[in-house]
Amino acid sequence: MDLGSRLLTIFVDALNECKDSQTRDMILFLEELCDLARRRRVRLHIADNVVFRGICFSSRHYPHIEIEKGIEVTLEDEQGHEGDIRKYVKAKLKLPKRKTKVELLQRSSLIFLWAVLVVEILNSEFGGSPNIDQMRKRLKNIPPKLADLFEMILTRDEKSPKLMQICLQWIFFATRPLKPQELCFAVQFGPNEDCPSGCWDQETVDVDDLKLFGRHSSKGLAEITRNKASEVQFIHSPSATS
């Protein structure tokens, strides 16, 4: 390898969201390409001074994706993954009792997103003065499957379904990621096109209030990124920021 060359590793996320035929064709192409490079004992150059190092795929368990040559890692079997969820629950769930946190971890089936959403639900419903028995009963009634949990979240609040609908539509259809202030402004006025001028004063808006408004109006399905951009995004399925 020439001096100054850089190694490039490619990460392809969420293969399960692609069509089966597309996934198979892509994997077959890359396997043949890598096999050809090995047989000819050459390196794959992506660009000038950029050498292909390897590729990492991520996918859910279904549909099963077969790769002939490579290392397979099952996230749920990794000790660090369970530890990350445990740390998140311990830090975020506003409850002194350890037993309920252990029960939540067990029911999560080590799905990080499930744990994040359930912590949000329990904090929202019992954050003020937690009733341990009521919280444990509530936890047992929460669906263990992620799809059923999403359905419960989207249908549980009969008081403000319009608020959630408007919030999710703004996040989904926006031509660019929205700032927390922009989302708050847009959701509050909804489809009203005759908003009075001068009605928005950013100096009077508290950051914590914006985060709380975003969580409430999206029912916990959206979050504010923890980077300098500080934008609103949907909670990602494969993992959650923590």
mmCIF file of C-alpha atoms in Angstrom:
data_model
loop_
_atom_site.group_PDB
_atom_site.id
_atom_site.type_symbol
_atom_site.label_atom_id
_atom_site.label_comp_id
_atom_site.label_asym_id
_atom_site.label_seq_id
_atom_site.Cartn_x
_atom_site.Cartn_y
_atom_site.Cartn_z
ATOM 1 C CA MET A 1 0.000 0.000 0.000
ATOM 2 C CA ASP A 2 1.361 3.406 -0.939
ATOM 3 C CA LEU A 3 2.333 5.897 1.738
ATOM 4 C CA GLY A 4 -0.544 8.198 2.527
ATOM 5 C CA SER A 5 -3.225 5.710 1.504
ATOM 6 C CA ARG A 6 -6.340 5.545 3.654
ATOM 7 C CA LEU A 7 -8.376 2.470 4.541
ATOM 8 C CA LEU A 8 -12.127 2.620 3.986
ATOM 9 C CA THR A 9 -14.696 0.453 5.791
ATOM 10 C CA ILE A 10 -18.255 0.596 4.438
ATOM 11 C CA PHE A 11 -21.242 0.192 6.777
ATOM 12 C CA VAL A 12 -24.620 -0.800 5.300
ATOM 13 C CA ASP A 13 -27.455 -0.512 7.809
ATOM 14 C CA ALA A 14 -30.939 -2.096 7.882
ATOM 15 C CA LEU A 15 -30.654 -4.700 5.129
ATOM 16 C CA ASN A 16 -34.009 -6.063 6.300
ATOM 17 C CA GLU A 17 -35.697 -2.947 4.910
ATOM 18 C CA CYS A 18 -34.569 -3.747 1.354
ATOM 19 C CA LYS A 19 -36.288 -6.099 -1.050
ATOM 20 C CA ASP A 20 -34.968 -9.657 -0.806
ATOM 21 C CA SER A 21 -33.847 -9.643 -4.433
ATOM 22 C CA GLN A 22 -31.952 -6.364 -3.994
ATOM 23 C CA THR A 23 -30.216 -7.647 -0.876
ATOM 24 C CA ARG A 24 -29.160 -10.918 -2.509
ATOM 25 C CA ASP A 25 -27.890 -9.180 -5.653
ATOM 26 C CA MET A 26 -25.846 -6.667 -3.669
ATOM 27 C CA ILE A 27 -24.265 -9.286 -1.408
ATOM 28 C CA LEU A 28 -23.508 -11.567 -4.357
ATOM 29 C CA PHE A 29 -21.859 -8.699 -6.256
ATOM 30 C CA LEU A 30 -19.678 -7.723 -3.294
ATOM 31 C CA GLU A 31 -18.729 -11.333 -2.559
ATOM 32 C CA GLU A 32 -17.663 -11.880 -6.163
ATOM 33 C CA LEU A 33 -15.737 -8.608 -6.181
ATOM 34 C CA CYS A 34 -13.869 -9.438 -2.971
ATOM 35 C CA ASP A 35 -13.218 -13.013 -4.118
ATOM 36 C CA LEU A 36 -11.764 -11.744 -7.389
ATOM 37 C CA ALA A 37 -9.483 -9.365 -5.505
ATOM 38 C CA ARG A 38 -8.259 -12.174 -3.240
ATOM 39 C CA ARG A 39 -7.546 -14.526 -6.136
ATOM 40 C CA ARG A 40 -5.595 -11.849 -7.971
ATOM 41 C CA ARG A 41 -3.960 -10.705 -4.753
ATOM 42 C CA VAL A 42 -4.832 -7.078 -5.323
ATOM 43 C CA ARG A 43 -6.461 -4.419 -3.182
ATOM 44 C CA LEU A 44 -9.690 -2.726 -4.153
ATOM 45 C CA HIS A 45 -9.133 0.978 -4.645
ATOM 46 C CA ILE A 46 -12.251 3.096 -4.142
ATOM 47 C CA ALA A 47 -10.532 6.321 -5.196
ATOM 48 C CA ASP A 48 -7.074 7.844 -5.262
ATOM 49 C CA ASN A 49 -5.239 6.801 -2.078
ATOM 50 C CA VAL A 50 -8.402 5.160 -0.690
ATOM 51 C CA VAL A 51 -8.218 1.379 -0.254
ATOM 52 C CA PHE A 52 -11.239 -0.793 0.482
ATOM 53 C CA ARG A 53 -10.786 -2.483 3.861
ATOM 54 C CA GLY A 54 -14.056 -4.283 4.410
ATOM 55 C CA ILE A 55 -17.816 -4.004 4.680
ATOM 56 C CA CYS A 56 -20.168 -4.413 7.618
ATOM 57 C CA PHE A 57 -23.862 -5.240 7.188
ATOM 58 C CA SER A 58 -26.553 -4.878 9.841
ATOM 59 C CA SER A 59 -29.988 -6.428 9.757
ATOM 60 C CA ARG A 60 -32.733 -7.773 11.970
ATOM 61 C CA HIS A 61 -33.046 -11.530 12.403
ATOM 62 C CA TYR A 62 -35.745 -11.795 9.749
ATOM 63 C CA PRO A 63 -35.396 -12.213 6.867
ATOM 64 C CA HIS A 64 -32.268 -14.321 7.356
ATOM 65 C CA ILE A 65 -29.366 -13.142 5.218
ATOM 66 C CA GLU A 66 -26.699 -15.691 4.339
ATOM 67 C CA ILE A 67 -23.131 -14.524 3.737
ATOM 68 C CA GLU A 68 -20.598 -17.189 2.778
ATOM 69 C CA LYS A 69 -17.414 -15.572 4.063
ATOM 70 C CA GLY A 70 -17.387 -13.263 7.016
ATOM 71 C CA ILE A 71 -17.853 -12.901 10.750
ATOM 72 C CA GLU A 72 -21.402 -12.866 12.114
ATOM 73 C CA VAL A 73 -22.156 -11.010 15.334
ATOM 74 C CA THR A 74 -25.523 -11.331 17.088
ATOM 75 C CA LEU A 75 -26.017 -8.121 19.025
ATOM 76 C CA GLU A 76 -28.259 -9.656 21.686
ATOM 77 C CA ASP A 77 -25.522 -12.156 22.550
ATOM 78 C CA GLU A 78 -22.960 -9.444 23.171
ATOM 79 C CA GLN A 79 -22.455 -8.604 26.834
ATOM 80 C CA GLY A 80 -21.884 -4.934 26.126
ATOM 81 C CA HIS A 81 -25.293 -4.555 24.445
ATOM 82 C CA GLU A 82 -27.206 -5.699 27.520
ATOM 83 C CA GLY A 83 -24.997 -3.513 29.676
ATOM 84 C CA ASP A 84 -25.811 -0.457 27.556
ATOM 85 C CA ILE A 85 -29.556 -1.030 27.950
ATOM 86 C CA ARG A 86 -29.148 -1.555 31.693
ATOM 87 C CA LYS A 87 -27.206 1.700 32.026
ATOM 88 C CA TYR A 88 -29.834 3.570 30.005
ATOM 89 C CA VAL A 89 -32.730 2.265 32.111
ATOM 90 C CA LYS A 90 -30.865 2.969 35.341
ATOM 91 C CA ALA A 91 -30.080 6.537 34.288
ATOM 92 C CA LYS A 92 -33.395 7.476 32.663
ATOM 93 C CA LEU A 93 -36.160 5.684 34.578
ATOM 94 C CA LYS A 94 -37.196 7.964 37.431
ATOM 95 C CA LEU A 95 -37.729 5.232 39.997
ATOM 96 C CA PRO A 96 -35.698 4.328 43.105
ATOM 97 C CA LYS A 97 -36.695 0.653 43.136
ATOM 98 C CA ARG A 98 -34.238 -1.596 41.310
ATOM 99 C CA LYS A 99 -36.701 -4.487 40.875
ATOM 100 C CA THR A 100 -38.898 -2.665 38.367
ATOM 101 C CA LYS A 101 -35.848 -1.695 36.319
ATOM 102 C CA VAL A 102 -34.777 -5.340 36.211
ATOM 103 C CA GLU A 103 -38.279 -6.360 35.080
ATOM 104 C CA LEU A 104 -38.183 -3.750 32.315
ATOM 105 C CA LEU A 105 -34.816 -5.047 31.128
ATOM 106 C CA GLN A 106 -36.125 -8.624 31.055
ATOM 107 C CA ARG A 107 -39.255 -7.677 29.110
ATOM 108 C CA SER A 108 -37.270 -5.657 26.568
ATOM 109 C CA SER A 109 -35.850 -8.834 24.971
ATOM 110 C CA LEU A 110 -32.700 -6.689 24.656
ATOM 111 C CA ILE A 111 -34.352 -4.411 22.078
ATOM 112 C CA PHE A 112 -32.955 -0.970 22.817
ATOM 113 C CA LEU A 113 -35.756 0.964 21.136
ATOM 114 C CA TRP A 114 -38.399 -0.926 23.133
ATOM 115 C CA ALA A 115 -36.622 0.020 26.360
ATOM 116 C CA VAL A 116 -36.339 3.679 25.325
ATOM 117 C CA LEU A 117 -40.039 3.965 24.472
ATOM 118 C CA VAL A 118 -41.214 2.164 27.612
ATOM 119 C CA VAL A 119 -39.022 4.311 29.859
ATOM 120 C CA GLU A 120 -40.612 7.363 28.253
ATOM 121 C CA ILE A 121 -44.114 5.959 28.850
ATOM 122 C CA LEU A 122 -43.471 5.120 32.510
ATOM 123 C CA ASN A 123 -41.803 8.457 33.231
ATOM 124 C CA SER A 124 -44.677 10.290 31.558
ATOM 125 C CA GLU A 125 -47.382 8.445 33.474
ATOM 126 C CA PHE A 126 -45.670 8.003 36.852
ATOM 127 C CA GLY A 127 -42.868 10.564 36.902
ATOM 128 C CA GLY A 128 -44.476 12.931 39.404
ATOM 129 C CA SER A 129 -45.169 10.573 42.304
ATOM 130 C CA PRO A 130 -44.400 7.011 41.217
ATOM 131 C CA ASN A 131 -46.697 4.315 42.562
ATOM 132 C CA ILE A 132 -44.544 1.201 42.433
ATOM 133 C CA ASP A 133 -47.397 -1.297 42.275
ATOM 134 C CA GLN A 134 -49.275 0.648 39.603
ATOM 135 C CA MET A 135 -46.101 1.092 37.568
ATOM 136 C CA ARG A 136 -45.337 -2.628 37.672
ATOM 137 C CA LYS A 137 -48.894 -3.419 36.568
ATOM 138 C CA ARG A 138 -48.548 -0.902 33.746
ATOM 139 C CA LEU A 139 -45.258 -2.464 32.690
ATOM 140 C CA LYS A 140 -46.837 -5.925 32.515
ATOM 141 C CA ASN A 141 -49.606 -4.572 30.264
ATOM 142 C CA ILE A 142 -47.193 -3.044 27.745
ATOM 143 C CA PRO A 143 -46.877 -5.222 24.609
ATOM 144 C CA PRO A 144 -43.535 -7.058 24.388
ATOM 145 C CA LYS A 145 -43.387 -6.827 20.584
ATOM 146 C CA LEU A 146 -42.128 -3.588 19.070
ATOM 147 C CA ALA A 147 -44.841 -3.411 16.384
ATOM 148 C CA ASP A 148 -47.588 -3.819 19.005
ATOM 149 C CA LEU A 149 -45.916 -1.187 21.168
ATOM 150 C CA PHE A 150 -45.959 1.304 18.286
ATOM 151 C CA GLU A 151 -49.660 0.594 17.757
ATOM 152 C CA MET A 152 -50.357 1.173 21.443
ATOM 153 C CA ILE A 153 -48.468 4.474 21.413
ATOM 154 C CA LEU A 154 -50.284 5.726 18.314
ATOM 155 C CA THR A 155 -53.746 4.870 19.638
ATOM 156 C CA ARG A 156 -53.540 5.307 23.409
ATOM 157 C CA ASP A 157 -54.103 9.073 23.626
ATOM 158 C CA GLU A 158 -57.663 9.925 22.682
ATOM 159 C CA LYS A 159 -57.410 13.477 24.012
ATOM 160 C CA SER A 160 -54.885 14.857 21.528
ATOM 161 C CA PRO A 161 -54.568 12.556 18.492
ATOM 162 C CA LYS A 162 -54.568 15.581 16.180
ATOM 163 C CA LEU A 163 -51.538 17.028 17.955
ATOM 164 C CA MET A 164 -49.543 13.845 17.402
ATOM 165 C CA GLN A 165 -50.682 13.581 13.782
ATOM 166 C CA ILE A 166 -49.583 17.137 12.987
ATOM 167 C CA CYS A 167 -46.264 16.639 14.784
ATOM 168 C CA LEU A 168 -45.395 13.423 12.943
ATOM 169 C CA GLN A 169 -46.459 14.906 9.608
ATOM 170 C CA TRP A 170 -44.190 17.910 10.068
ATOM 171 C CA ILE A 171 -41.199 15.708 10.911
ATOM 172 C CA PHE A 172 -41.866 13.255 8.092
ATOM 173 C CA PHE A 173 -42.697 15.680 5.272
ATOM 174 C CA ALA A 174 -40.281 18.515 6.102
ATOM 175 C CA THR A 175 -37.818 19.138 3.261
ATOM 176 C CA ARG A 176 -35.032 19.423 5.843
ATOM 177 C CA PRO A 177 -34.622 18.485 9.518
ATOM 178 C CA LEU A 178 -36.476 20.941 11.737
ATOM 179 C CA LYS A 179 -35.095 22.788 14.713
ATOM 180 C CA PRO A 180 -36.963 22.157 17.995
ATOM 181 C CA GLN A 181 -38.246 25.744 17.948
ATOM 182 C CA GLU A 182 -39.562 25.333 14.400
ATOM 183 C CA LEU A 183 -41.391 22.119 15.234
ATOM 184 C CA CYS A 184 -42.958 23.660 18.327
ATOM 185 C CA PHE A 185 -44.126 26.682 16.335
ATOM 186 C CA ALA A 186 -45.478 24.577 13.458
ATOM 187 C CA VAL A 187 -47.339 22.096 15.655
ATOM 188 C CA GLN A 188 -48.933 24.777 17.820
ATOM 189 C CA PHE A 189 -50.407 26.570 14.817
ATOM 190 C CA GLY A 190 -51.180 23.413 12.867
ATOM 191 C CA PRO A 191 -52.555 24.022 9.376
ATOM 192 C CA ASN A 192 -53.411 27.652 10.127
ATOM 193 C CA GLU A 193 -51.855 29.752 7.358
ATOM 194 C CA ASP A 194 -52.786 33.097 8.897
ATOM 195 C CA CYS A 195 -50.375 33.104 11.839
ATOM 196 C CA PRO A 196 -49.978 36.636 13.192
ATOM 197 C CA SER A 197 -46.529 38.149 12.702
ATOM 198 C CA GLY A 198 -44.335 38.696 15.723
ATOM 199 C CA CYS A 199 -45.929 35.852 17.685
ATOM 200 C CA TRP A 200 -42.696 33.906 18.140
ATOM 201 C CA ASP A 201 -40.017 35.076 20.556
ATOM 202 C CA GLN A 202 -37.107 32.635 20.768
ATOM 203 C CA GLU A 203 -35.674 34.451 23.775
ATOM 204 C CA THR A 204 -38.612 33.340 25.915
ATOM 205 C CA VAL A 205 -38.385 29.660 24.949
ATOM 206 C CA ASP A 206 -36.601 27.261 27.287
ATOM 207 C CA VAL A 207 -34.645 24.370 25.738
ATOM 208 C CA ASP A 208 -35.987 21.861 28.250
ATOM 209 C CA ASP A 209 -39.535 22.983 27.490
ATOM 210 C CA LEU A 210 -38.918 22.376 23.787
ATOM 211 C CA LYS A 211 -37.656 18.856 24.478
ATOM 212 C CA LEU A 212 -40.667 18.151 26.663
ATOM 213 C CA PHE A 213 -43.039 19.500 24.020
ATOM 214 C CA GLY A 214 -41.413 17.353 21.333
ATOM 215 C CA ARG A 215 -41.678 14.188 23.415
ATOM 216 C CA HIS A 216 -45.271 14.918 24.383
ATOM 217 C CA SER A 217 -46.551 15.825 20.920
ATOM 218 C CA SER A 218 -44.765 12.896 19.218
ATOM 219 C CA LYS A 219 -45.651 10.430 22.004
ATOM 220 C CA GLY A 220 -41.966 9.693 22.436
ATOM 221 C CA LEU A 221 -41.388 8.769 18.779
ATOM 222 C CA ALA A 222 -39.131 11.765 18.099
ATOM 223 C CA GLU A 223 -36.009 13.117 19.729
ATOM 224 C CA ILE A 224 -33.583 16.009 19.460
ATOM 225 C CA THR A 225 -30.145 15.108 18.133
ATOM 226 C CA ARG A 226 -27.232 15.553 20.505
ATOM 227 C CA ASN A 227 -24.938 17.264 18.046
ATOM 228 C CA LYS A 228 -24.309 20.901 17.214
ATOM 229 C CA ALA A 229 -27.151 20.924 14.695
ATOM 230 C CA SER A 230 -29.710 20.112 17.424
ATOM 231 C CA GLU A 231 -32.438 18.896 15.055
ATOM 232 C CA VAL A 232 -35.599 16.847 15.485
ATOM 233 C CA GLN A 233 -35.593 13.289 14.157
ATOM 234 C CA PHE A 234 -37.536 10.071 14.576
ATOM 235 C CA ILE A 235 -36.099 7.606 17.061
ATOM 236 C CA HIS A 236 -34.081 5.144 15.037
ATOM 237 C CA SER A 237 -35.093 1.469 15.102
ATOM 238 C CA PRO A 238 -31.859 -0.447 15.246
ATOM 239 C CA SER A 239 -30.417 1.641 18.054
ATOM 240 C CA ALA A 240 -31.055 4.663 20.143
ATOM 241 C CA THR A 241 -28.700 7.424 21.122
ATOM 242 C CA SER A 242 -27.687 7.189 24.713
#
